[in-house]
Coordinates of C-alpha atoms in Angstrom, one line a residue:
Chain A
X1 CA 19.8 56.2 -126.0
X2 CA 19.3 59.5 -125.1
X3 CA 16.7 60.4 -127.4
X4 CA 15.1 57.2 -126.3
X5 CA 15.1 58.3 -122.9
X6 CA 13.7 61.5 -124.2
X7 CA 11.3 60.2 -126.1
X8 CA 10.0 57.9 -123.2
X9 CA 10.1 60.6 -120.8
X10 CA 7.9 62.8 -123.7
X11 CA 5.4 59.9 -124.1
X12 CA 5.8 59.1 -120.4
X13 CA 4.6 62.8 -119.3
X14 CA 1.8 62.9 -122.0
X15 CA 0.4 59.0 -121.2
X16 CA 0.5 59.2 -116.8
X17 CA -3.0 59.8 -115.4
X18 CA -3.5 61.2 -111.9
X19 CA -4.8 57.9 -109.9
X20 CA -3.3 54.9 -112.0
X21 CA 0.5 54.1 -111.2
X22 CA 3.0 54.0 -113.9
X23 CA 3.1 50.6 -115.4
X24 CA 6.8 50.2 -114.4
X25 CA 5.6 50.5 -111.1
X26 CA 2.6 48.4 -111.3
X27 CA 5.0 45.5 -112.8
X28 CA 7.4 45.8 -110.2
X29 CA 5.0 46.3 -107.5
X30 CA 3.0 43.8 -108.6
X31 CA 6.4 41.4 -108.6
X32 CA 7.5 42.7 -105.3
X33 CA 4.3 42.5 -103.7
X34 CA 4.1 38.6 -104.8
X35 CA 7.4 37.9 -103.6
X36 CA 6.6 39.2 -100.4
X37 CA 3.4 37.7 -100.5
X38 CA 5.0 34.0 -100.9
X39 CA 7.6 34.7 -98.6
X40 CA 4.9 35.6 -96.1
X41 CA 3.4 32.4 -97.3
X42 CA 6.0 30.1 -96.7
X43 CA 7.5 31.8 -93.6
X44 CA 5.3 33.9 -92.0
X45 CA 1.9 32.1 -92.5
X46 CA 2.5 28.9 -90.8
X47 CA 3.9 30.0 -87.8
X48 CA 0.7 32.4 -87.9
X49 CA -1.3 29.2 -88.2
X50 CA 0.2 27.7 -85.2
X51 CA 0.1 30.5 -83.3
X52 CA -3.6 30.7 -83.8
X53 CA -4.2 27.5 -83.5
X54 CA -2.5 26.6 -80.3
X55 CA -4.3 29.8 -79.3
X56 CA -7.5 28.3 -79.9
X57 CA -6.9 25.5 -78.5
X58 CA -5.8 27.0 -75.6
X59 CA -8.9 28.6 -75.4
X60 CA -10.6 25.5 -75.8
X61 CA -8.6 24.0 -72.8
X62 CA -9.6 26.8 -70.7
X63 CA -12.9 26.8 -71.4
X64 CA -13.0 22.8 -70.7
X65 CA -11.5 23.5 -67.4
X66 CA -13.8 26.0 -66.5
X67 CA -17.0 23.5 -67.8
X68 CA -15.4 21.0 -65.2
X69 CA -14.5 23.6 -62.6
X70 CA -18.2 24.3 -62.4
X71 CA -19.3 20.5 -62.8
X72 CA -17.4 19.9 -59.9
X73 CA -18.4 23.0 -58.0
X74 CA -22.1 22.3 -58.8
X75 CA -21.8 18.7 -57.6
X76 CA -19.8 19.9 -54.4
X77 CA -22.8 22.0 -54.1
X78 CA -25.3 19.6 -54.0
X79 CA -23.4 17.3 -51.7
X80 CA -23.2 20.4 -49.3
X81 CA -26.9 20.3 -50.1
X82 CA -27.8 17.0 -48.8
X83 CA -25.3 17.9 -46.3
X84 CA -27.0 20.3 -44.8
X85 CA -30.5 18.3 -44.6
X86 CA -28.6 16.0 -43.1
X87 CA -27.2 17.5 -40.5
X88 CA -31.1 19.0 -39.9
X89 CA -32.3 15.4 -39.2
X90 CA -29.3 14.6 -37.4
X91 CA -30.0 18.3 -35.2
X92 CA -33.2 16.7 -34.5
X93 CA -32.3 13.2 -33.8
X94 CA -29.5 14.1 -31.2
X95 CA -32.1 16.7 -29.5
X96 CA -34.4 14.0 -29.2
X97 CA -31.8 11.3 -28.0
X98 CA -30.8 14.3 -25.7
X99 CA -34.3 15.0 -24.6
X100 CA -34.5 11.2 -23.9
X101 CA -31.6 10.8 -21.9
X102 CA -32.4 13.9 -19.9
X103 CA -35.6 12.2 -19.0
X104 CA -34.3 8.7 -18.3
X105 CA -31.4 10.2 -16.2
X106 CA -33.9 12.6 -14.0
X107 CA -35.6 9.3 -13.7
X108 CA -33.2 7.2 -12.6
X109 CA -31.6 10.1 -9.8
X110 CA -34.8 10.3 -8.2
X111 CA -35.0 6.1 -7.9
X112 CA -31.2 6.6 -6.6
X113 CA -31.8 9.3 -4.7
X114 CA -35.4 7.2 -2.6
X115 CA -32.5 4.5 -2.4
X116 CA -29.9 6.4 -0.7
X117 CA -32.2 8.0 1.7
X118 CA -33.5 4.2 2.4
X119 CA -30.2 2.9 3.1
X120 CA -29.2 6.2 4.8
X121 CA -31.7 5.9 7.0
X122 CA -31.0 2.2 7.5
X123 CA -27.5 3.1 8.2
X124 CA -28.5 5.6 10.7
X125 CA -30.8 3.1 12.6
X126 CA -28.4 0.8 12.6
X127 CA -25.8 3.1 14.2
X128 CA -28.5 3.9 16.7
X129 CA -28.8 0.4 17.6
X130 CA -25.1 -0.1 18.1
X131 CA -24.6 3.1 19.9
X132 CA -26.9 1.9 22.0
X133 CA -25.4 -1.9 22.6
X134 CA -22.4 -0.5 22.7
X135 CA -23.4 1.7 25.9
X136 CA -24.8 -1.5 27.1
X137 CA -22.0 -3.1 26.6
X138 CA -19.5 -0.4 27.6
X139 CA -21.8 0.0 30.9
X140 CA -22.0 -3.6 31.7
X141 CA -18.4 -4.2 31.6
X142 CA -18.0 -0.7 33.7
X143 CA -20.3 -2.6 36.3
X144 CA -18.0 -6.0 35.8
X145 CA -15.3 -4.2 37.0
X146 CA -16.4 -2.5 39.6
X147 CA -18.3 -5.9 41.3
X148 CA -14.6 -7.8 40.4
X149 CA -12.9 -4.5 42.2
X150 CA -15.0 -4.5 45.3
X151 CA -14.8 -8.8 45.6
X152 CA -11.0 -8.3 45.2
X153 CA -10.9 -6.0 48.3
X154 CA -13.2 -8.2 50.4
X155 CA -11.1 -11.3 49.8
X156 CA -8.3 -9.4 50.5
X157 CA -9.5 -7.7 53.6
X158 CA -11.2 -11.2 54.7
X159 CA -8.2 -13.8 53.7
X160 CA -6.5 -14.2 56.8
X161 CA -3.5 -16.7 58.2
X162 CA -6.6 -19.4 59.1
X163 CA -8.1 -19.1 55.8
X164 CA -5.1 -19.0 53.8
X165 CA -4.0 -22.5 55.4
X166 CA -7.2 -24.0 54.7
X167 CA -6.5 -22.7 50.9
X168 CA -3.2 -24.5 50.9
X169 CA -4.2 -28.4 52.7
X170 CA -7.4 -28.1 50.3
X171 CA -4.7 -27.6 47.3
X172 CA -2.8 -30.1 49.1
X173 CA -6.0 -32.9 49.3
X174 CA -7.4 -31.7 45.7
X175 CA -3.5 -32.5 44.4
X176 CA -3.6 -35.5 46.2
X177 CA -6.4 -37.0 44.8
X178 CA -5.9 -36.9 41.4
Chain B
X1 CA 15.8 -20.4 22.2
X2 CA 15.2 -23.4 24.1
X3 CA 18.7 -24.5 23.2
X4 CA 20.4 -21.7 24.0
X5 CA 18.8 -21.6 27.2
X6 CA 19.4 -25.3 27.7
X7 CA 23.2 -25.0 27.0
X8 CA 23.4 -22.1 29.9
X9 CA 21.6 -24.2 32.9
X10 CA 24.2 -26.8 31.8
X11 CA 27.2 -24.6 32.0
X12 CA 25.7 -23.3 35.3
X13 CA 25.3 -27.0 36.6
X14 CA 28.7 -28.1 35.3
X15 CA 30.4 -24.6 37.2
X16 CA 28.6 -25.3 40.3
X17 CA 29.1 -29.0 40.5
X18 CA 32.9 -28.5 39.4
X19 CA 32.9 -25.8 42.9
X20 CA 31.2 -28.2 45.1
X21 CA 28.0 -25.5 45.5
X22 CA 25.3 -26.7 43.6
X23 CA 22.0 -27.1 46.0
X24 CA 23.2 -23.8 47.3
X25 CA 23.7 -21.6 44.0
X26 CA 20.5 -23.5 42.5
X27 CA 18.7 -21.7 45.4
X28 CA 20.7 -18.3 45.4
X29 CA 20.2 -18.1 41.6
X30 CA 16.4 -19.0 41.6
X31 CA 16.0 -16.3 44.4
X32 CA 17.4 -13.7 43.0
X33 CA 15.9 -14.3 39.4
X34 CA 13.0 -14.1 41.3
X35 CA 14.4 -10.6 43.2
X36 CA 14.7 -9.8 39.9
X37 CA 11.5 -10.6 38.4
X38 CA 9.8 -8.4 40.7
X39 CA 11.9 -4.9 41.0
X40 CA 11.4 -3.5 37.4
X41 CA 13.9 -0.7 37.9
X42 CA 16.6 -2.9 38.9
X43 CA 15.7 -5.4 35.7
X44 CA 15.8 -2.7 33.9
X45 CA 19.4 -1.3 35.0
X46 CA 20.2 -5.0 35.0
X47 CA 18.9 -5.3 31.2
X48 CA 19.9 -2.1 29.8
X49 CA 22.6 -2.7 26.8
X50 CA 23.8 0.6 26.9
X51 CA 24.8 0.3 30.5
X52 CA 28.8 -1.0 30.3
X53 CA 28.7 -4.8 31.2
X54 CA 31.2 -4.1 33.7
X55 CA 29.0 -1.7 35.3
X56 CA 26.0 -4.3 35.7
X57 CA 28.5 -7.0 36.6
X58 CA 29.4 -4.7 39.3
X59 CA 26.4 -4.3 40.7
X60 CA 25.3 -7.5 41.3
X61 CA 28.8 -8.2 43.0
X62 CA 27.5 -5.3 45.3
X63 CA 24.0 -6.7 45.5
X64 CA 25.3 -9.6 46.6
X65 CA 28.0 -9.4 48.4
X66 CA 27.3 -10.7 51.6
X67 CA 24.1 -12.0 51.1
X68 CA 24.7 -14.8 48.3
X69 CA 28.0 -17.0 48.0
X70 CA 30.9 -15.6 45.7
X71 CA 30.1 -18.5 43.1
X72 CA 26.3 -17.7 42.7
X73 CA 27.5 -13.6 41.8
X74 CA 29.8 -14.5 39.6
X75 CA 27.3 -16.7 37.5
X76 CA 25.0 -13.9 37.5
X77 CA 27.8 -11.4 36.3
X78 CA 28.5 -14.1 33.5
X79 CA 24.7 -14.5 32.0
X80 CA 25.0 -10.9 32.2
X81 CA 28.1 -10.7 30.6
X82 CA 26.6 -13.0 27.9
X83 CA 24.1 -10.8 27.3
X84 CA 20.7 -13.3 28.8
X85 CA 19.9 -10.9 32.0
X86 CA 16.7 -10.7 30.6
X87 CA 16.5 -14.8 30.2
X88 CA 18.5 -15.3 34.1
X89 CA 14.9 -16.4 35.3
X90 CA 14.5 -19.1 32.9
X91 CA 17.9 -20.1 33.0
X92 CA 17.6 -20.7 36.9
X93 CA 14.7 -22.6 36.6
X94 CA 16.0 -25.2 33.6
X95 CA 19.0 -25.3 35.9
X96 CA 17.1 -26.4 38.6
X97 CA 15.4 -28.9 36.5
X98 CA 18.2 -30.4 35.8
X99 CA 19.6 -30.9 39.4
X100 CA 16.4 -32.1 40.0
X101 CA 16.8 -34.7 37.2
X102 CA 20.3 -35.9 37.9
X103 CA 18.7 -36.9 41.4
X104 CA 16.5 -38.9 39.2
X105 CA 13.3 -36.1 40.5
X106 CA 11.0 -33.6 38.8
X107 CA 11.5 -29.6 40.0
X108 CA 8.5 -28.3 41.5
X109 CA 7.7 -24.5 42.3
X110 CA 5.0 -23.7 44.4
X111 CA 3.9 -19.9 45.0
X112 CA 2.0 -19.1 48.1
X113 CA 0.5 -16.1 49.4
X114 CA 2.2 -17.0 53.1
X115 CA 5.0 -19.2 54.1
X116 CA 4.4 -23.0 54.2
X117 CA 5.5 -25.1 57.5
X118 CA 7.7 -27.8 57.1
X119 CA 4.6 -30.0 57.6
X120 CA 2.9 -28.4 54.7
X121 CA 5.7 -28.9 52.1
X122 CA 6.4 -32.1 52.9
X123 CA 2.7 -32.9 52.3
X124 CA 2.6 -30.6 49.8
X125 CA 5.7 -32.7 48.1
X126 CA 4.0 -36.0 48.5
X127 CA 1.3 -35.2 46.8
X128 CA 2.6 -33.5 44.1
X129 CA 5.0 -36.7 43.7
X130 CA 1.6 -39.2 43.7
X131 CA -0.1 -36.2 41.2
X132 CA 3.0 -36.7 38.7
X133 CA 4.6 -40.3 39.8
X134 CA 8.3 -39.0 40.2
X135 CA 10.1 -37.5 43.3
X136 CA 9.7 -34.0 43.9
X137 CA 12.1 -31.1 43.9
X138 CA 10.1 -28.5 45.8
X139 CA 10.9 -24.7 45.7
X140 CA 8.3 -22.5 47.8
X141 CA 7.9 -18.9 46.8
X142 CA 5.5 -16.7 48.9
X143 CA 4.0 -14.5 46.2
X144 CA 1.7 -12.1 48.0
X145 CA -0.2 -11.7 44.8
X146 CA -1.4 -14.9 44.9
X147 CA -3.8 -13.9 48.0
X148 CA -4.6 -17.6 48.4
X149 CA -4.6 -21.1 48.0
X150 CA -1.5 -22.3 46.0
X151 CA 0.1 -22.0 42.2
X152 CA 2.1 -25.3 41.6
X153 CA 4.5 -25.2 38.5
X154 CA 5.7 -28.6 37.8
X155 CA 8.3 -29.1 34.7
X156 CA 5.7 -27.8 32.1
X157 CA 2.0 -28.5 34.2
X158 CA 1.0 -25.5 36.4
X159 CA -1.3 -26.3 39.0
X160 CA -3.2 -23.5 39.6
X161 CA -5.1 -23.4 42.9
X162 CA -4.9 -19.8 43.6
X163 CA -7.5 -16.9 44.6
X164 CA -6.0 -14.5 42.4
X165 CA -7.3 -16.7 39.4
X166 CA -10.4 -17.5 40.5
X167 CA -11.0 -13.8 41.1
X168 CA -9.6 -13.2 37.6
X169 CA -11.9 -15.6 36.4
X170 CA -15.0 -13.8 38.1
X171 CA -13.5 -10.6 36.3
X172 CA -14.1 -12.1 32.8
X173 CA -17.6 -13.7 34.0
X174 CA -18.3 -10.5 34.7

């Protein structure tokens, strides 16, 4: 055994060349490495795959969001669009229907306004006219009561015994006759 | 009202008759509702309800005492006592009224701005009696505000002959 391994280690120094590995080392490598290249296969690789794969579709979900996102957003924009022109006409309608009403309302003060000044001045007449009647009336009755006043005072100072008889036997006949 | 006012004149009847007075305190009672009638202030003391009834009841005793008979003063004192002072004219008269119907007769007032002779009423009587067909009661009240002529009050018909209401009259013409 030892001169093998002497022998080996003679042919061993004489055969190795500076760049290729020893051939023990290329056969074990060689095993290694496809051990650890199956065991990456069947353990590591699959959950690799997955990974990648929900990755991408990840990706893919994102990227559909943002294709709606900016669907919607373009659609919201045209909406605020039309909107917009909208709301122009509409600016312009109201002004108008504003402008209208303007007009019919200055149109319709004024015809109120001739109105109240007509009745107004109706009014005033009128008061006039019973201010007036009313001094007519107030004087008249002032003059009534002075002309009962003074014809209350002549009877008064006129009625004596003689007439006061005569009042009673023409009560007395007037009774009687009924 | 009327009932209430009614049920008094009876009591008052009833009292006098019972005394023996009646013609009398028919007369003294119409006179001084009539006393009464025209003196506001002493209506008004007469009246007042926050004068004591004793007070007014007093009063009248000394009003009266001398002038009317004992009986008439006391049946002032009791409508006052009851509370009808204000109603005492009313109350005379309806009392009157019925005297005057128990002697199977109408009561008649008659104001006048002077005093009537005897002549005068009686004609005055007769022809009130012909104007209503019943017997007269007559009660004459000079009334200086009457001025003239004569206002006849007869049960409920007033008979009204008097200057002061033709002058009124004028007033409103005028």
């Amino acid at each position: 055994m030892n001169q093998l391994a002497t022998v080996l280690a003679a042919e061993e120094f004489q055969a190795h060349h500076w760049w290729w590995p020893e051939t023990k080392e290329i056969i074990w490598g060689g095993l290694a490495f496809l051990i650890i290249l199956l065991a990456l296969i069947k353990y590591a690789l699959p959950p690799l795959k997955a990974g990648l794969r929900a990755r991408s579709e990840r990706i893919h979900e994102q990227l559909e969001r943002s294709a709606n996102a900016k669907a919607d957003a373009e659609a919201e924009a045209a909406q605020l669009r039309a909107d917009l022109a909208d709301l122009d006409s509409r600016r312009v309608q109201i002004l108008e229907d504003a402008r209208v009403q303007a007009a019919k309302l200055l149109e319709e003060g004024k015809l109120r306004n001739d109105a109240e000044m007509v009745e107004l001045e109706a009014r005033a007449e009128a008061d006039i006219a019973s201010a007036r009647g009313r001094s007519a009336s107030e004087l008249q009755h002032q003059v009534g009561s002075w002309a009962s006043e003074t014809a209350e005072r002549y009877v008064a100072q006129r009625i004596d015994d003689g007439l006061r008889h005569e009042l009673v036997e023409d009560f007395i006949a007037k009774v009687g006759a009924r | 009202m009327t009932d209430v006012l009614d049920a008094y004149a009876t009591a008052l009847v009833d009292i006098a008759k019972a005394e023996g007075n009646l013609d009398q305190v028919k007369h003294e009672l119409l006179d001084v509702a009539d006393q009464l009638d025209g003196h506001d202030a002493l209506k008004s003391a007469l009246t007042d309800e926050l004068v004591p009834v004793a007070r007014r009841q007093a009063l009248v005793e000394d009003l009266l005492a001398g002038r009317a008979h004992p009986q008439t003063a006391n049946l002032v004192g009791f409508v006052i006592g009851a509370g009808r002072a204000r109603d005492l004219g009313e109350i005379a008269r309806r009392m009157a009224a019925r005297v005057a119907e128990g002697a199977d007769a109408t009561f008649a007032e008659v104001r006048s701005a002077a005093p009537l002779g005897e002549d005068q009423k009686n004609r005055l009587a007769a022809a009130l009696s012909a104007a209503v067909g019943k017997k007269i009661d007559l009660r004459v009240v000079v009334d200086p505000s009457v001025v003239g002529g004569i206002v006849a009050t007869v049960g409920d018909t007033v008979i009204d002959g008097s200057v002061r209401t033709k002058l009124d009259q004028l007033k409103t013409l005028l």
